[in-house]
Amino acid sequence: GDSVTQMEGPVTLSEEAFLTINCTYTATGYPSLFWYVQYPGEGLQLLLKATKADDKGSNKGFEATYRKETTSFHLEKGSVQVSDSAVYFCALSSTDSWGKLQFGAGTQVVVTP
Amino acid sequence: SAVISQKPSRDICQRGTSLTIQCQVDSQVTMMFWYRQQPGQSLTLIATANQGSEATYESGFVIDKFPISRPNLTFSTLTVSNMSPEDSSIYLCSVGGGGLGTYEQYFGPGTRLTVT
């Protein structure tokens, strides 16, 4: 079945550091890929998405590229802020189960001043 | 995107009782889902709420424990029945389709349930 694997946290960074969160997936067909963010005490927000190979999703300085050859969708940001402290979830929706999201375990990111 | 509200936002309940959670969206959507997020964990899909018919449950979840209604394209309820402390979680509804785009889902703020 479909699965998503993302790097374990917590990831602790200083402000203005470079952030990478690795995400790899296993899926049948051609999934759509997503990053969601959950700020403390809040629900999930869609951060970015990519629906086909080589697509790059971007939002709020975050980027991720859909790499079919490596089945990866790594999240990056060049210069993090304290306000980026949150839990980040990688997720996929495969073509044969449209709408159902399979989530990774989540990666907590802590940015210190 | 969509504006999604959930009621209640949080509750503390006694074991053996039931709680009904409401999810309201500000536009008609094709898909509505219910997820559970146990403390410190990722999200697990409970069921797909189908408008006008019975919900479709994922493995490990049954209708007697988590009855779901979806009377129209903007509203759904999830009931957590005969609760035990293991049901303490955040319950989130999500929506997709309709005018929201083909692939993405949007989540409500969640209902934080504590069972004592």
mmCIF file of C-alpha atoms in Angstrom:
data_model
loop_
_atom_site.group_PDB
_atom_site.id
_atom_site.type_symbol
_atom_site.label_atom_id
_atom_site.label_comp_id
_atom_site.label_asym_id
_atom_site.label_seq_id
_atom_site.Cartn_x
_atom_site.Cartn_y
_atom_site.Cartn_z
ATOM 1 C CA GLY A 1 0.000 0.000 0.000
ATOM 2 C CA ASP A 2 0.858 3.657 -0.119
ATOM 3 C CA SER A 3 3.245 5.036 2.469
ATOM 4 C CA VAL A 4 5.160 8.189 3.289
ATOM 5 C CA THR A 5 8.426 8.314 5.199
ATOM 6 C CA GLN A 6 9.839 11.549 6.526
ATOM 7 C CA MET A 7 12.820 12.345 8.672
ATOM 8 C CA GLU A 8 12.387 12.180 12.397
ATOM 9 C CA GLY A 9 12.473 15.254 14.516
ATOM 10 C CA PRO A 10 12.790 17.382 16.344
ATOM 11 C CA VAL A 11 14.912 19.472 14.056
ATOM 12 C CA THR A 12 16.388 22.416 15.933
ATOM 13 C CA LEU A 13 17.762 25.353 13.964
ATOM 14 C CA SER A 14 18.905 28.870 14.557
ATOM 15 C CA GLU A 15 17.071 31.718 12.900
ATOM 16 C CA GLU A 16 18.177 32.333 9.273
ATOM 17 C CA ALA A 17 19.506 28.771 8.919
ATOM 18 C CA PHE A 18 18.681 26.543 5.948
ATOM 19 C CA LEU A 19 15.982 23.944 6.499
ATOM 20 C CA THR A 20 15.570 20.623 4.727
ATOM 21 C CA ILE A 21 13.022 17.973 5.680
ATOM 22 C CA ASN A 22 13.340 14.751 3.732
ATOM 23 C CA CYS A 23 10.257 12.940 2.477
ATOM 24 C CA THR A 24 10.088 9.781 0.373
ATOM 25 C CA TYR A 25 7.051 7.866 -0.713
ATOM 26 C CA THR A 26 5.779 4.556 -2.027
ATOM 27 C CA ALA A 27 2.648 4.596 -4.128
ATOM 28 C CA THR A 28 0.884 2.876 -6.976
ATOM 29 C CA GLY A 29 0.048 5.036 -9.940
ATOM 30 C CA TYR A 30 0.905 8.716 -9.998
ATOM 31 C CA PRO A 31 0.276 10.372 -6.656
ATOM 32 C CA SER A 32 -0.138 14.011 -5.841
ATOM 33 C CA LEU A 33 2.191 15.191 -3.090
ATOM 34 C CA PHE A 34 1.636 17.726 -0.343
ATOM 35 C CA TRP A 35 3.268 19.428 2.584
ATOM 36 C CA TYR A 36 1.036 20.479 5.452
ATOM 37 C CA VAL A 37 2.064 22.541 8.463
ATOM 38 C CA GLN A 38 0.587 22.443 11.957
ATOM 39 C CA TYR A 39 1.405 25.375 14.205
ATOM 40 C CA PRO A 40 1.141 24.810 17.969
ATOM 41 C CA GLY A 41 -2.464 24.371 19.042
ATOM 42 C CA GLU A 42 -3.842 24.746 15.524
ATOM 43 C CA GLY A 43 -5.202 22.583 12.729
ATOM 44 C CA LEU A 44 -3.392 21.653 9.525
ATOM 45 C CA GLN A 45 -2.699 24.165 6.800
ATOM 46 C CA LEU A 46 -1.821 23.234 3.252
ATOM 47 C CA LEU A 47 1.658 24.638 2.659
ATOM 48 C CA LEU A 48 2.336 23.525 -0.904
ATOM 49 C CA LYS A 49 1.555 20.817 -3.427
ATOM 50 C CA ALA A 50 2.800 19.152 -6.607
ATOM 51 C CA THR A 51 0.627 17.015 -8.836
ATOM 52 C CA LYS A 52 3.074 15.571 -11.372
ATOM 53 C CA ALA A 53 6.725 14.706 -11.794
ATOM 54 C CA ASP A 54 9.154 17.658 -11.830
ATOM 55 C CA ASP A 55 6.526 20.048 -10.522
ATOM 56 C CA LYS A 56 7.832 22.467 -7.919
ATOM 57 C CA GLY A 57 5.468 23.635 -5.205
ATOM 58 C CA SER A 58 6.280 26.830 -3.367
ATOM 59 C CA ASN A 59 4.723 29.027 -0.705
ATOM 60 C CA LYS A 60 5.945 31.365 2.042
ATOM 61 C CA GLY A 61 9.582 30.785 1.051
ATOM 62 C CA PHE A 62 9.216 26.995 1.219
ATOM 63 C CA GLU A 63 9.827 24.827 -1.842
ATOM 64 C CA ALA A 64 9.567 21.150 -2.726
ATOM 65 C CA THR A 65 10.125 19.390 -6.048
ATOM 66 C CA TYR A 66 8.320 16.194 -7.077
ATOM 67 C CA ARG A 67 11.118 13.766 -7.985
ATOM 68 C CA LYS A 68 9.680 10.621 -9.515
ATOM 69 C CA GLU A 69 13.057 8.999 -10.118
ATOM 70 C CA THR A 70 13.914 9.134 -6.423
ATOM 71 C CA THR A 71 10.284 9.041 -5.165
ATOM 72 C CA SER A 72 11.006 12.088 -3.049
ATOM 73 C CA PHE A 73 9.441 15.430 -2.158
ATOM 74 C CA HIS A 74 11.892 17.149 0.162
ATOM 75 C CA LEU A 75 10.875 20.432 1.776
ATOM 76 C CA GLU A 76 13.376 23.307 1.842
ATOM 77 C CA LYS A 77 13.548 26.870 3.049
ATOM 78 C CA GLY A 78 16.566 29.070 2.671
ATOM 79 C CA SER A 79 16.259 31.187 5.816
ATOM 80 C CA VAL A 80 13.944 30.120 8.617
ATOM 81 C CA GLN A 81 12.291 32.360 11.167
ATOM 82 C CA VAL A 82 11.120 31.675 14.698
ATOM 83 C CA SER A 83 7.566 31.772 13.343
ATOM 84 C CA ASP A 84 8.343 28.691 11.223
ATOM 85 C CA SER A 85 8.434 26.559 14.363
ATOM 86 C CA ALA A 86 5.765 23.936 13.760
ATOM 87 C CA VAL A 87 5.185 20.308 12.819
ATOM 88 C CA TYR A 88 5.474 19.590 9.097
ATOM 89 C CA PHE A 89 3.648 16.663 7.483
ATOM 90 C CA CYS A 90 4.371 15.180 4.081
ATOM 91 C CA ALA A 91 1.356 13.509 2.478
ATOM 92 C CA LEU A 92 0.235 11.870 -0.722
ATOM 93 C CA SER A 93 -3.000 11.182 -2.510
ATOM 94 C CA SER A 94 -2.778 8.404 -5.052
ATOM 95 C CA THR A 95 -4.759 8.164 -8.256
ATOM 96 C CA ASP A 96 -6.606 5.024 -7.218
ATOM 97 C CA SER A 97 -7.779 6.434 -3.890
ATOM 98 C CA TRP A 98 -8.488 10.028 -4.794
ATOM 99 C CA GLY A 99 -9.049 12.258 -1.870
ATOM 100 C CA LYS A 100 -7.642 9.971 0.787
ATOM 101 C CA LEU A 101 -4.464 11.417 2.207
ATOM 102 C CA GLN A 102 -1.672 9.190 3.492
ATOM 103 C CA PHE A 103 0.454 11.134 5.957
ATOM 104 C CA GLY A 104 4.011 10.784 7.109
ATOM 105 C CA ALA A 105 4.777 10.778 10.825
ATOM 106 C CA GLY A 106 5.462 14.501 10.930
ATOM 107 C CA THR A 107 8.659 16.398 11.682
ATOM 108 C CA GLN A 108 8.797 18.949 14.458
ATOM 109 C CA VAL A 109 10.894 21.990 13.644
ATOM 110 C CA VAL A 110 12.095 24.313 16.385
ATOM 111 C CA VAL A 111 13.705 27.594 15.365
ATOM 112 C CA THR A 112 15.569 29.504 18.057
ATOM 113 C CA PRO A 113 16.416 33.218 17.965
ATOM 114 C CA SER B 1 -9.453 27.650 -0.095
ATOM 115 C CA ALA B 2 -12.422 27.150 2.232
ATOM 116 C CA VAL B 3 -13.499 28.328 5.658
ATOM 117 C CA ILE B 4 -14.139 25.283 7.820
ATOM 118 C CA SER B 5 -15.462 25.390 11.354
ATOM 119 C CA GLN B 6 -15.761 22.652 13.932
ATOM 120 C CA LYS B 7 -17.788 22.512 17.097
ATOM 121 C CA PRO B 8 -16.883 22.049 19.843
ATOM 122 C CA SER B 9 -13.263 23.172 19.717
ATOM 123 C CA ARG B 10 -12.495 21.089 22.781
ATOM 124 C CA ASP B 11 -14.298 19.017 25.378
ATOM 125 C CA ILE B 12 -13.625 16.895 28.413
ATOM 126 C CA CYS B 13 -15.922 13.903 28.642
ATOM 127 C CA GLN B 14 -16.459 10.994 30.976
ATOM 128 C CA ARG B 15 -15.887 7.445 29.843
ATOM 129 C CA GLY B 16 -18.970 5.680 28.551
ATOM 130 C CA THR B 17 -20.545 8.832 27.159
ATOM 131 C CA SER B 18 -20.770 10.016 23.529
ATOM 132 C CA LEU B 19 -19.796 13.265 21.850
ATOM 133 C CA THR B 20 -20.949 14.594 18.487
ATOM 134 C CA ILE B 21 -18.578 16.849 16.565
ATOM 135 C CA GLN B 22 -19.884 19.142 13.855
ATOM 136 C CA CYS B 23 -18.046 20.278 10.734
ATOM 137 C CA GLN B 24 -19.360 23.143 8.623
ATOM 138 C CA VAL B 25 -17.804 24.490 5.414
ATOM 139 C CA ASP B 26 -18.668 27.747 3.714
ATOM 140 C CA SER B 27 -19.075 26.283 0.213
ATOM 141 C CA GLN B 28 -20.342 23.078 -1.360
ATOM 142 C CA VAL B 29 -17.647 20.414 -1.522
ATOM 143 C CA THR B 30 -17.495 16.983 -3.036
ATOM 144 C CA MET B 31 -15.444 15.229 -0.403
ATOM 145 C CA MET B 32 -15.513 15.366 3.367
ATOM 146 C CA PHE B 33 -13.300 13.268 5.589
ATOM 147 C CA TRP B 34 -12.746 12.666 9.277
ATOM 148 C CA TYR B 35 -9.269 12.115 10.728
ATOM 149 C CA ARG B 36 -7.948 11.308 14.169
ATOM 150 C CA GLN B 37 -4.674 12.624 15.541
ATOM 151 C CA GLN B 38 -3.615 10.909 18.718
ATOM 152 C CA PRO B 39 -1.253 12.805 21.032
ATOM 153 C CA GLY B 40 2.098 13.403 19.388
ATOM 154 C CA GLN B 41 1.129 11.308 16.381
ATOM 155 C CA SER B 42 0.315 11.772 12.729
ATOM 156 C CA LEU B 43 -3.163 11.785 11.233
ATOM 157 C CA THR B 44 -5.160 8.644 10.566
ATOM 158 C CA LEU B 45 -8.193 8.622 8.304
ATOM 159 C CA ILE B 46 -11.322 7.390 10.062
ATOM 160 C CA ALA B 47 -13.812 7.564 7.213
ATOM 161 C CA THR B 48 -15.079 9.340 4.138
ATOM 162 C CA ALA B 49 -18.393 11.069 4.762
ATOM 163 C CA ASN B 50 -20.656 10.448 1.776
ATOM 164 C CA GLN B 51 -23.525 12.790 1.088
ATOM 165 C CA GLY B 52 -26.823 10.951 1.196
ATOM 166 C CA SER B 53 -25.359 7.527 1.915
ATOM 167 C CA GLU B 54 -23.426 5.618 4.549
ATOM 168 C CA ALA B 55 -19.877 6.645 5.308
ATOM 169 C CA THR B 56 -16.944 4.579 4.075
ATOM 170 C CA TYR B 57 -14.781 3.459 6.991
ATOM 171 C CA GLU B 58 -11.101 2.656 6.996
ATOM 172 C CA SER B 59 -9.714 -0.528 8.454
ATOM 173 C CA GLY B 60 -9.906 -0.489 12.230
ATOM 174 C CA PHE B 61 -12.843 1.936 12.430
ATOM 175 C CA VAL B 62 -16.491 0.869 12.620
ATOM 176 C CA ILE B 63 -19.809 2.618 12.312
ATOM 177 C CA ASP B 64 -21.011 1.618 15.777
ATOM 178 C CA LYS B 65 -18.087 3.430 17.380
ATOM 179 C CA PHE B 66 -17.861 6.398 14.974
ATOM 180 C CA PRO B 67 -21.258 7.040 13.360
ATOM 181 C CA ILE B 68 -21.079 9.765 10.725
ATOM 182 C CA SER B 69 -23.763 11.811 9.057
ATOM 183 C CA ARG B 70 -23.573 14.018 5.993
ATOM 184 C CA PRO B 71 -26.992 15.441 5.180
ATOM 185 C CA ASN B 72 -25.767 17.940 2.546
ATOM 186 C CA LEU B 73 -22.660 19.197 0.733
ATOM 187 C CA THR B 74 -21.562 21.624 3.467
ATOM 188 C CA PHE B 75 -22.096 19.802 6.765
ATOM 189 C CA SER B 76 -21.083 16.587 8.512
ATOM 190 C CA THR B 77 -21.044 15.176 12.018
ATOM 191 C CA LEU B 78 -18.856 12.571 13.682
ATOM 192 C CA THR B 79 -19.971 10.915 16.902
ATOM 193 C CA VAL B 80 -17.479 9.246 19.191
ATOM 194 C CA SER B 81 -19.542 6.642 21.059
ATOM 195 C CA ASN B 82 -19.055 4.900 24.381
ATOM 196 C CA MET B 83 -15.827 6.760 24.919
ATOM 197 C CA SER B 84 -12.750 5.475 26.716
ATOM 198 C CA PRO B 85 -9.505 7.285 27.589
ATOM 199 C CA GLU B 86 -7.958 5.785 24.429
ATOM 200 C CA ASP B 87 -10.299 8.005 22.402
ATOM 201 C CA SER B 88 -8.535 11.113 23.678
ATOM 202 C CA SER B 89 -7.335 12.717 20.459
ATOM 203 C CA ILE B 90 -7.765 15.631 18.136
ATOM 204 C CA TYR B 91 -10.505 14.967 15.584
ATOM 205 C CA LEU B 92 -10.255 16.874 12.332
ATOM 206 C CA CYS B 93 -12.552 17.152 9.381
ATOM 207 C CA SER B 94 -11.223 17.947 5.951
ATOM 208 C CA VAL B 95 -12.861 18.889 2.660
ATOM 209 C CA GLY B 96 -11.938 18.699 -0.988
ATOM 210 C CA GLY B 97 -13.305 18.874 -4.499
ATOM 211 C CA GLY B 98 -16.081 21.136 -5.655
ATOM 212 C CA GLY B 99 -14.611 24.569 -6.229
ATOM 213 C CA LEU B 100 -11.504 23.859 -4.164
ATOM 214 C CA GLY B 101 -9.405 22.243 -6.861
ATOM 215 C CA THR B 102 -8.974 18.663 -7.895
ATOM 216 C CA TYR B 103 -6.362 17.417 -5.501
ATOM 217 C CA GLU B 104 -5.977 19.377 -2.304
ATOM 218 C CA GLN B 105 -7.774 19.018 1.004
ATOM 219 C CA TYR B 106 -8.388 21.702 3.570
ATOM 220 C CA PHE B 107 -8.670 21.028 7.259
ATOM 221 C CA GLY B 108 -10.823 22.371 10.016
ATOM 222 C CA PRO B 109 -9.252 23.622 13.256
ATOM 223 C CA GLY B 110 -9.877 20.331 15.040
ATOM 224 C CA THR B 111 -11.735 19.221 18.139
ATOM 225 C CA ARG B 112 -9.519 18.352 21.086
ATOM 226 C CA LEU B 113 -11.192 15.577 23.061
ATOM 227 C CA THR B 114 -10.084 14.409 26.481
ATOM 228 C CA VAL B 115 -11.789 11.384 28.027
ATOM 229 C CA THR B 116 -11.451 10.871 31.770
#
